[in-house]
PDB file of C-alpha atoms in Angstrom:
ATOM      1  CA  ASP P1029       8.164 -10.508  16.681  1.00 61.00           C
ATOM      2  CA  GLY P1030       6.679 -11.817  13.257  1.00 69.00           C
ATOM      3  CA  GLY P1031       7.364  -8.040  10.822  1.00 93.00           C
ATOM      4  CA  ILE P1032       8.611  -6.406   8.286  1.00 96.00           C
ATOM      5  CA  THR P1033      11.562  -3.878   8.698  1.00 96.00           C
ATOM      6  CA  GLN P1034      12.858  -1.781   6.420  1.00 97.00           C
ATOM      7  CA  SER P1035      16.731   0.709   6.516  1.00 95.00           C
ATOM      8  CA  PRO P1036      17.640   2.645   6.317  1.00 95.00           C
ATOM      9  CA  LYS P1037      14.799   5.274   7.599  1.00 95.00           C
ATOM     10  CA  TYR P1038      15.952   7.842   5.988  1.00 95.00           C
ATOM     11  CA  LEU P1039      18.893   8.063   2.585  1.00 94.00           C
ATOM     12  CA  PHE P1040      20.739  10.555   1.065  1.00 92.00           C
ATOM     13  CA  ARG P1041      22.303   9.981  -2.952  1.00 89.00           C
ATOM     14  CA  LYS P1042      24.582  12.321  -3.924  1.00 89.00           C
ATOM     15  CA  GLU P1043      24.329  12.995  -7.910  1.00 84.00           C
ATOM     16  CA  GLY P1044      25.239   9.767  -9.389  1.00 86.00           C
ATOM     17  CA  GLN P1045      25.054   7.632  -6.875  1.00 92.00           C
ATOM     18  CA  ASN P1046      23.367   4.276  -6.551  1.00 94.00           C
ATOM     19  CA  VAL P1047      21.665   3.190  -3.327  1.00 95.00           C
ATOM     20  CA  THR P1048      20.038   0.043  -2.170  1.00 96.00           C
ATOM     21  CA  LEU P1049      17.320   0.138  -0.022  1.00 97.00           C
ATOM     22  CA  SER P1050      16.409  -3.206   2.392  1.00 98.00           C
ATOM     23  CA  CYS P1051      14.330  -4.381   2.610  1.00 98.00           C
ATOM     24  CA  GLU P1052      13.617  -8.681   5.131  1.00 98.00           C
ATOM     25  CA  GLN P1053       9.844 -10.567   6.130  1.00 97.00           C
ATOM     26  CA  ASN P1054      10.420 -13.154   8.609  1.00 96.00           C
ATOM     27  CA  LEU P1055       6.287 -13.518   8.126  1.00 94.00           C
ATOM     28  CA  ASN P1056       7.077 -16.830   5.608  1.00 93.00           C
ATOM     29  CA  HIS P1057       5.454 -14.370   2.820  1.00 92.00           C
ATOM     30  CA  ASP P1058       5.536 -16.139  -0.475  1.00 90.00           C
ATOM     31  CA  ALA P1059       5.932 -12.664  -2.520  1.00 91.00           C
ATOM     32  CA  MET P1060       7.891  -9.186  -2.463  1.00 94.00           C
ATOM     33  CA  TYR P1061       6.417  -5.740  -3.498  1.00 95.00           C
ATOM     34  CA  TRP P1062       7.810  -2.219  -4.179  1.00 97.00           C
ATOM     35  CA  TYR P1063       5.552   0.806  -3.866  1.00 97.00           C
ATOM     36  CA  ARG P1064       7.043   4.440  -4.052  1.00 97.00           C
ATOM     37  CA  GLN P1065       4.675   6.524  -2.445  1.00 96.00           C
ATOM     38  CA  ASP P1066       4.953  10.735  -3.653  1.00 94.00           C
ATOM     39  CA  PRO P1067       2.970  12.832  -1.831  1.00 87.00           C
ATOM     40  CA  GLY P1068      -1.050  13.291  -3.483  1.00 83.00           C
ATOM     41  CA  GLN P1069      -0.451  10.131  -5.798  1.00 85.00           C
ATOM     42  CA  GLY P1070      -1.198   7.104  -4.304  1.00 88.00           C
ATOM     43  CA  LEU P1071       1.163   4.549  -4.184  1.00 93.00           C
ATOM     44  CA  ARG P1072       2.632   3.003  -7.145  1.00 93.00           C
ATOM     45  CA  LEU P1073       4.522  -0.443  -7.923  1.00 93.00           C
ATOM     46  CA  ILE P1074       8.146  -0.554  -8.751  1.00 96.00           C
ATOM     47  CA  TYR P1075       8.708  -4.668  -8.566  1.00 96.00           C
ATOM     48  CA  TYR P1076       7.151  -7.238  -7.345  1.00 93.00           C
ATOM     49  CA  SER P1077       8.538 -10.919  -6.644  1.00 93.00           C
ATOM     50  CA  GLN P1078       5.986 -13.848  -6.815  1.00 88.00           C
ATOM     51  CA  ILE P1079       9.246 -16.473  -5.605  1.00 89.00           C
ATOM     52  CA  VAL P1080      12.682 -16.841  -5.460  1.00 94.00           C
ATOM     53  CA  ASN P1081      15.118 -15.283  -8.365  1.00 95.00           C
ATOM     54  CA  ASP P1082      11.473 -14.583 -10.266  1.00 93.00           C
ATOM     55  CA  PHE P1083      10.367 -10.623 -10.035  1.00 94.00           C
ATOM     56  CA  GLN P1084       8.773  -9.138 -12.796  1.00 92.00           C
ATOM     57  CA  LYS P1085       8.100  -4.709 -13.437  1.00 94.00           C
ATOM     58  CA  GLY P1086       5.348  -2.775 -11.963  1.00 92.00           C
ATOM     59  CA  ASP P1087       4.392   0.385 -13.776  1.00 90.00           C
ATOM     60  CA  ILE P1088       7.721   3.284 -12.872  1.00 95.00           C
ATOM     61  CA  ALA P1089      10.290  -0.104 -13.211  1.00 97.00           C
ATOM     62  CA  GLU P1090      13.071   2.978 -15.015  1.00 96.00           C
ATOM     63  CA  GLY P1091      15.950   3.691 -13.015  1.00 96.00           C
ATOM     64  CA  TYR P1092      15.154   0.677 -10.771  1.00 97.00           C
ATOM     65  CA  SER P1093      16.374  -2.450  -9.769  1.00 97.00           C
ATOM     66  CA  VAL P1094      15.959  -5.135  -7.699  1.00 98.00           C
ATOM     67  CA  SER P1095      17.230  -9.170  -6.807  1.00 97.00           C
ATOM     68  CA  ARG P1096      15.611 -12.097  -5.155  1.00 97.00           C
ATOM     69  CA  GLU P1097      18.331 -14.555  -3.650  1.00 97.00           C
ATOM     70  CA  LYS P1098      16.171 -15.030  -0.665  1.00 97.00           C
ATOM     71  CA  LYS P1099      12.689 -15.578   0.032  1.00 96.00           C
ATOM     72  CA  GLU P1100      12.903 -13.343   3.252  1.00 97.00           C
ATOM     73  CA  SER P1101      14.965 -10.563   1.220  1.00 98.00           C
ATOM     74  CA  PHE P1102      14.238  -8.339  -1.584  1.00 98.00           C
ATOM     75  CA  PRO P1103      16.281  -4.858  -2.166  1.00 98.00           C
ATOM     76  CA  LEU P1104      16.191  -2.308  -4.029  1.00 98.00           C
ATOM     77  CA  THR P1105      18.285   0.205  -5.634  1.00 97.00           C
ATOM     78  CA  VAL P1106      17.685   2.976  -6.712  1.00 96.00           C
ATOM     79  CA  THR P1107      19.398   3.745  -9.387  1.00 94.00           C
ATOM     80  CA  SER P1108      21.334   6.836 -11.302  1.00 90.00           C
ATOM     81  CA  ALA P1109      18.882   6.482 -14.365  1.00 89.00           C
ATOM     82  CA  GLN P1110      16.030   6.896 -12.116  1.00 90.00           C
ATOM     83  CA  LYS P1111      16.052  11.886 -12.107  1.00 87.00           C
ATOM     84  CA  ASN P1112      13.471  12.366  -9.445  1.00 91.00           C
ATOM     85  CA  PRO P1113      14.339   9.740  -6.553  1.00 93.00           C
ATOM     86  CA  THR P1114      13.034  11.567  -3.876  1.00 94.00           C
ATOM     87  CA  ALA P1115      10.136  10.032  -2.541  1.00 96.00           C
ATOM     88  CA  PHE P1116       8.840   7.780   0.751  1.00 96.00           C
ATOM     89  CA  TYR P1117       9.741   3.848  -0.252  1.00 97.00           C
ATOM     90  CA  LEU P1118       7.801   1.100   0.989  1.00 97.00           C
ATOM     91  CA  CYS P1119       7.882  -2.977   0.946  1.00 97.00           C
ATOM     92  CA  ALA P1120       5.953  -5.147   1.561  1.00 96.00           C
ATOM     93  CA  SER P1121       5.134  -8.421   1.617  1.00 94.00           C
ATOM     94  CA  SER P1122       2.160 -11.332   0.998  1.00 91.00           C
ATOM     95  CA  MET P1123       1.342 -15.205   1.202  1.00 85.00           C
ATOM     96  CA  PHE P1124       0.256 -17.227  -1.954  1.00 72.00           C
ATOM     97  CA  LYS P1125      -2.699 -19.376  -0.525  1.00 67.00           C
ATOM     98  CA  GLY P1126      -3.562 -22.134  -3.349  1.00 64.00           C
ATOM     99  CA  LEU P1127      -3.398 -20.104  -5.927  1.00 59.00           C
ATOM    100  CA  TYR P1128      -4.397 -16.424  -4.749  1.00 62.00           C
ATOM    101  CA  GLN P1129      -2.497 -13.940  -3.124  1.00 65.00           C
ATOM    102  CA  GLU P1130      -3.505 -14.034   0.491  1.00 75.00           C
ATOM    103  CA  THR P1131      -3.540  -9.791   2.051  1.00 86.00           C
ATOM    104  CA  GLN P1132      -0.193  -7.378   1.621  1.00 91.00           C
ATOM    105  CA  TYR P1133       1.320  -6.143   4.325  1.00 93.00           C
ATOM    106  CA  PHE P1134       3.991  -2.980   5.301  1.00 95.00           C
ATOM    107  CA  GLY P1135       7.041  -2.419   6.049  1.00 96.00           C
ATOM    108  CA  PRO P1136       7.396   1.143   7.824  1.00 96.00           C
ATOM    109  CA  GLY P1137       9.141   2.335   4.881  1.00 96.00           C
ATOM    110  CA  THR P1138      12.103   4.595   3.430  1.00 97.00           C
ATOM    111  CA  ARG P1139      12.485   8.013   2.786  1.00 95.00           C
ATOM    112  CA  LEU P1140      15.052   9.001   0.268  1.00 95.00           C
ATOM    113  CA  LEU P1141      16.354  12.490  -0.629  1.00 93.00           C
ATOM    114  CA  VAL P1142      18.294  13.799  -2.943  1.00 88.00           C
ATOM    115  CA  LEU P1143      21.792  15.609  -2.224  1.00 83.00           C
TER     116      LEU P1143
ATOM    117  CA  ALA Z 450      -8.256  -2.628 -15.671  1.00 74.00           C
ATOM    118  CA  GLN Z 451      -9.253  -1.857 -12.809  1.00 81.00           C
ATOM    119  CA  SER Z 452      -8.941   1.725 -10.975  1.00 89.00           C
ATOM    120  CA  VAL Z 453      -9.625   3.373  -7.433  1.00 94.00           C
ATOM    121  CA  THR Z 454     -11.262   7.609  -6.750  1.00 96.00           C
ATOM    122  CA  GLN Z 455     -11.844   8.476  -3.628  1.00 96.00           C
ATOM    123  CA  LEU Z 456     -13.520  11.379  -3.697  1.00 94.00           C
ATOM    124  CA  GLY Z 457     -12.282  14.171  -0.982  1.00 92.00           C
ATOM    125  CA  SER Z 458      -8.395  14.507  -0.457  1.00 94.00           C
ATOM    126  CA  HIS Z 459      -9.143  15.867   2.746  1.00 96.00           C
ATOM    127  CA  VAL Z 460     -12.006  15.441   5.325  1.00 97.00           C
ATOM    128  CA  SER Z 461     -12.527  16.963   8.469  1.00 97.00           C
ATOM    129  CA  VAL Z 462     -14.604  16.267  11.477  1.00 97.00           C
ATOM    130  CA  SER Z 463     -14.878  16.744  14.969  1.00 96.00           C
ATOM    131  CA  GLU Z 464     -14.416  14.827  17.491  1.00 96.00           C
ATOM    132  CA  GLY Z 465     -17.935  12.599  17.917  1.00 96.00           C
ATOM    133  CA  ALA Z 466     -18.347  13.120  14.992  1.00 97.00           C
ATOM    134  CA  LEU Z 467     -19.713  10.808  11.972  1.00 97.00           C
ATOM    135  CA  VAL Z 468     -16.624  10.039   9.844  1.00 97.00           C
ATOM    136  CA  LEU Z 469     -17.549   8.963   6.180  1.00 98.00           C
ATOM    137  CA  LEU Z 470     -14.450   8.466   3.492  1.00 98.00           C
ATOM    138  CA  ARG Z 471     -15.514   7.930   0.064  1.00 98.00           C
ATOM    139  CA  CYS Z 472     -14.243   4.967  -2.472  1.00 97.00           C
ATOM    140  CA  ASN Z 473     -15.473   3.666  -6.082  1.00 96.00           C
ATOM    141  CA  TYR Z 474     -13.534   1.363  -7.600  1.00 94.00           C
ATOM    142  CA  SER Z 475     -13.567  -0.434 -11.711  1.00 89.00           C
ATOM    143  CA  SER Z 476     -13.018  -3.927 -12.537  1.00 81.00           C
ATOM    144  CA  SER Z 477     -13.761  -6.188 -14.925  1.00 74.00           C
ATOM    145  CA  VAL Z 478     -13.860  -9.222 -12.305  1.00 76.00           C
ATOM    146  CA  PRO Z 479     -14.940 -10.233  -8.813  1.00 77.00           C
ATOM    147  CA  PRO Z 480     -12.557  -7.411  -6.538  1.00 84.00           C
ATOM    148  CA  TYR Z 481     -11.183  -7.927  -3.317  1.00 89.00           C
ATOM    149  CA  LEU Z 482     -11.088  -4.022  -1.520  1.00 92.00           C
ATOM    150  CA  PHE Z 483      -8.376  -3.747   1.149  1.00 94.00           C
ATOM    151  CA  TRP Z 484      -9.010   0.262   3.679  1.00 97.00           C
ATOM    152  CA  TYR Z 485      -5.222   0.907   4.811  1.00 97.00           C
ATOM    153  CA  VAL Z 486      -4.908   3.875   7.080  1.00 97.00           C
ATOM    154  CA  GLN Z 487      -0.712   5.701   7.689  1.00 96.00           C
ATOM    155  CA  TYR Z 488       0.804   8.272   9.897  1.00 94.00           C
ATOM    156  CA  PRO Z 489       2.476  10.106   9.492  1.00 90.00           C
ATOM    157  CA  ASN Z 490       5.974   9.007   8.022  1.00 87.00           C
ATOM    158  CA  GLN Z 491       4.287   5.226   8.872  1.00 92.00           C
ATOM    159  CA  GLY Z 492       4.286   2.286   6.984  1.00 93.00           C
ATOM    160  CA  LEU Z 493       0.393   1.566   5.839  1.00 95.00           C
ATOM    161  CA  GLN Z 494      -1.674  -0.365   8.372  1.00 95.00           C
ATOM    162  CA  LEU Z 495      -4.542  -2.815   6.663  1.00 95.00           C
ATOM    163  CA  LEU Z 496      -7.795  -1.630   8.808  1.00 96.00           C
ATOM    164  CA  LEU Z 497      -9.693  -4.118   6.689  1.00 95.00           C
ATOM    165  CA  LYS Z 498     -10.662  -6.070   3.987  1.00 93.00           C
ATOM    166  CA  TYR Z 499     -13.794  -7.332   1.831  1.00 92.00           C
ATOM    167  CA  THR Z 500     -12.758 -10.473  -0.869  1.00 86.00           C
ATOM    168  CA  THR Z 501     -15.699 -12.274  -0.678  1.00 83.00           C
ATOM    169  CA  GLY Z 502     -19.278 -13.174   1.674  1.00 84.00           C
ATOM    170  CA  ALA Z 503     -21.029 -10.229   4.268  1.00 87.00           C
ATOM    171  CA  THR Z 504     -20.513  -7.037   1.951  1.00 89.00           C
ATOM    172  CA  LEU Z 505     -20.599  -5.312   5.412  1.00 95.00           C
ATOM    173  CA  VAL Z 506     -16.977  -5.914   7.050  1.00 95.00           C
ATOM    174  CA  LYS Z 507     -16.239  -4.140  10.409  1.00 96.00           C
ATOM    175  CA  GLY Z 508     -12.447  -3.584  11.623  1.00 95.00           C
ATOM    176  CA  ILE Z 509     -10.030  -2.820  13.502  1.00 94.00           C
ATOM    177  CA  ASN Z 510     -10.720   1.041  15.631  1.00 94.00           C
ATOM    178  CA  GLY Z 511     -14.519   1.104  15.049  1.00 96.00           C
ATOM    179  CA  PHE Z 512     -14.099   1.044  10.967  1.00 97.00           C
ATOM    180  CA  GLU Z 513     -16.301  -0.719   8.696  1.00 97.00           C
ATOM    181  CA  ALA Z 514     -17.003  -0.839   5.073  1.00 97.00           C
ATOM    182  CA  GLU Z 515     -20.200  -2.040   3.475  1.00 95.00           C
ATOM    183  CA  PHE Z 516     -19.471  -3.248  -0.483  1.00 94.00           C
ATOM    184  CA  LYS Z 517     -21.805  -1.884  -2.910  1.00 94.00           C
ATOM    185  CA  LYS Z 518     -22.203  -4.013  -6.321  1.00 91.00           C
ATOM    186  CA  SER Z 519     -24.005  -2.118  -7.711  1.00 92.00           C
ATOM    187  CA  GLU Z 520     -23.091   1.065  -7.210  1.00 93.00           C
ATOM    188  CA  THR Z 521     -19.240  -0.406  -7.434  1.00 93.00           C
ATOM    189  CA  SER Z 522     -18.626   2.148  -4.154  1.00 95.00           C
ATOM    190  CA  PHE Z 523     -17.264   0.882  -1.138  1.00 96.00           C
ATOM    191  CA  HIS Z 524     -16.647   3.308   1.229  1.00 98.00           C
ATOM    192  CA  LEU Z 525     -15.212   4.020   5.238  1.00 98.00           C
ATOM    193  CA  THR Z 526     -16.916   4.092   8.226  1.00 98.00           C
ATOM    194  CA  LYS Z 527     -17.076   6.032  12.159  1.00 98.00           C
ATOM    195  CA  PRO Z 528     -19.557   6.447  13.799  1.00 97.00           C
ATOM    196  CA  SER Z 529     -17.599   8.667  16.426  1.00 97.00           C
ATOM    197  CA  ALA Z 530     -14.399  10.186  15.538  1.00 97.00           C
ATOM    198  CA  HIS Z 531     -11.590  10.389  17.735  1.00 96.00           C
ATOM    199  CA  MET Z 532      -8.518  12.179  17.753  1.00 95.00           C
ATOM    200  CA  SER Z 533      -6.131   9.601  16.684  1.00 95.00           C
ATOM    201  CA  ASP Z 534      -8.447   8.920  14.454  1.00 97.00           C
ATOM    202  CA  ALA Z 535      -6.373  11.705  12.391  1.00 97.00           C
ATOM    203  CA  ALA Z 536      -4.097   9.975   9.773  1.00 97.00           C
ATOM    204  CA  GLU Z 537      -4.417   9.274   6.335  1.00 97.00           C
ATOM    205  CA  TYR Z 538      -7.069   6.809   5.076  1.00 97.00           C
ATOM    206  CA  PHE Z 539      -6.243   3.931   0.929  1.00 97.00           C
ATOM    207  CA  CYS Z 540      -8.589   2.335  -0.456  1.00 96.00           C
ATOM    208  CA  ALA Z 541      -6.961  -0.200  -3.130  1.00 94.00           C
ATOM    209  CA  VAL Z 542      -9.013  -2.836  -5.600  1.00 91.00           C
ATOM    210  CA  ARG Z 543      -7.122  -6.137  -6.667  1.00 86.00           C
ATOM    211  CA  SER Z 544      -9.160  -8.035  -8.864  1.00 70.00           C
ATOM    212  CA  GLY Z 545     -10.006 -11.919  -7.352  1.00 58.00           C
ATOM    213  CA  GLY Z 546      -7.842 -14.819  -8.486  1.00 56.00           C
ATOM    214  CA  SER Z 547      -4.224 -14.703  -8.516  1.00 53.00           C
ATOM    215  CA  ASN Z 548      -3.519 -11.211  -9.372  1.00 59.00           C
ATOM    216  CA  TYR Z 549      -0.786  -9.813  -7.590  1.00 70.00           C
ATOM    217  CA  LYS Z 550      -1.697  -6.398  -8.082  1.00 77.00           C
ATOM    218  CA  LEU Z 551      -3.199  -3.878  -5.828  1.00 87.00           C
ATOM    219  CA  THR Z 552      -4.323  -0.403  -6.936  1.00 90.00           C
ATOM    220  CA  PHE Z 553      -4.485   1.979  -4.828  1.00 93.00           C
ATOM    221  CA  GLY Z 554      -6.835   5.484  -4.328  1.00 95.00           C
ATOM    222  CA  LYS Z 555      -4.733   8.904  -4.583  1.00 95.00           C
ATOM    223  CA  GLY Z 556      -5.431   8.121  -0.274  1.00 96.00           C
ATOM    224  CA  THR Z 557      -7.325  10.730   2.067  1.00 97.00           C
ATOM    225  CA  LEU Z 558      -6.543  13.056   4.606  1.00 96.00           C
ATOM    226  CA  LEU Z 559      -8.268  13.023   7.880  1.00 97.00           C
ATOM    227  CA  THR Z 560      -8.099  15.612   9.958  1.00 97.00           C
ATOM    228  CA  MET Z 561      -9.616  16.812  13.415  1.00 94.00           C
ATOM    229  CA  ASN Z 562     -11.434  19.935  13.860  1.00 90.00           C
ATOM    230  CA  PRO Z 563      -9.598  21.549  16.995  1.00 81.00           C
TER     231      PRO Z 563
END
């Protein structure tokens, strides 16, 4: 069954702690994305990656880091530099078709809470 | 730069009534337009999309949307609402071509009158 999985569903972070959110896809998609969702603000792009070993900053990358060592995996680390990390985090992926990005498909999300 | 405005952060309808969720966009090039639905504590599910061709697009669950270039709009409609339609709906725009970026509206929460 193809899809995008995110884990954990809920994550708690203590002050000064780095935490890592997992995102895996078995859709053979080339591109992967991380979004942050806050109530009433829609989705904002944190990072994206179009190919393995390459990624670019989105609109709100400060305090976050990513890696893309495998095509199917795109983990997001929320560092201690991110002062307001409480949010719902969504991972997405899409395929290239010729030169064009196709539709983005989303995982079920991870809710990050600060203790 | 592209942007999306969803008019009305909250819309409430009765079961069987028409659903109309408004979306206006700005884009410097021909846009690709999307509607996604989100149920509580879940990810986003694609409802429908417009890329090129026919301007009236039909999606899942009886929803449809019409691309009107002159009005820069892509409103979402459903003739008869069902209780299961209660959710948050997001409109998104992507500039055509290889541009990666989806720009989302702030969302419209659809609730059903009891």
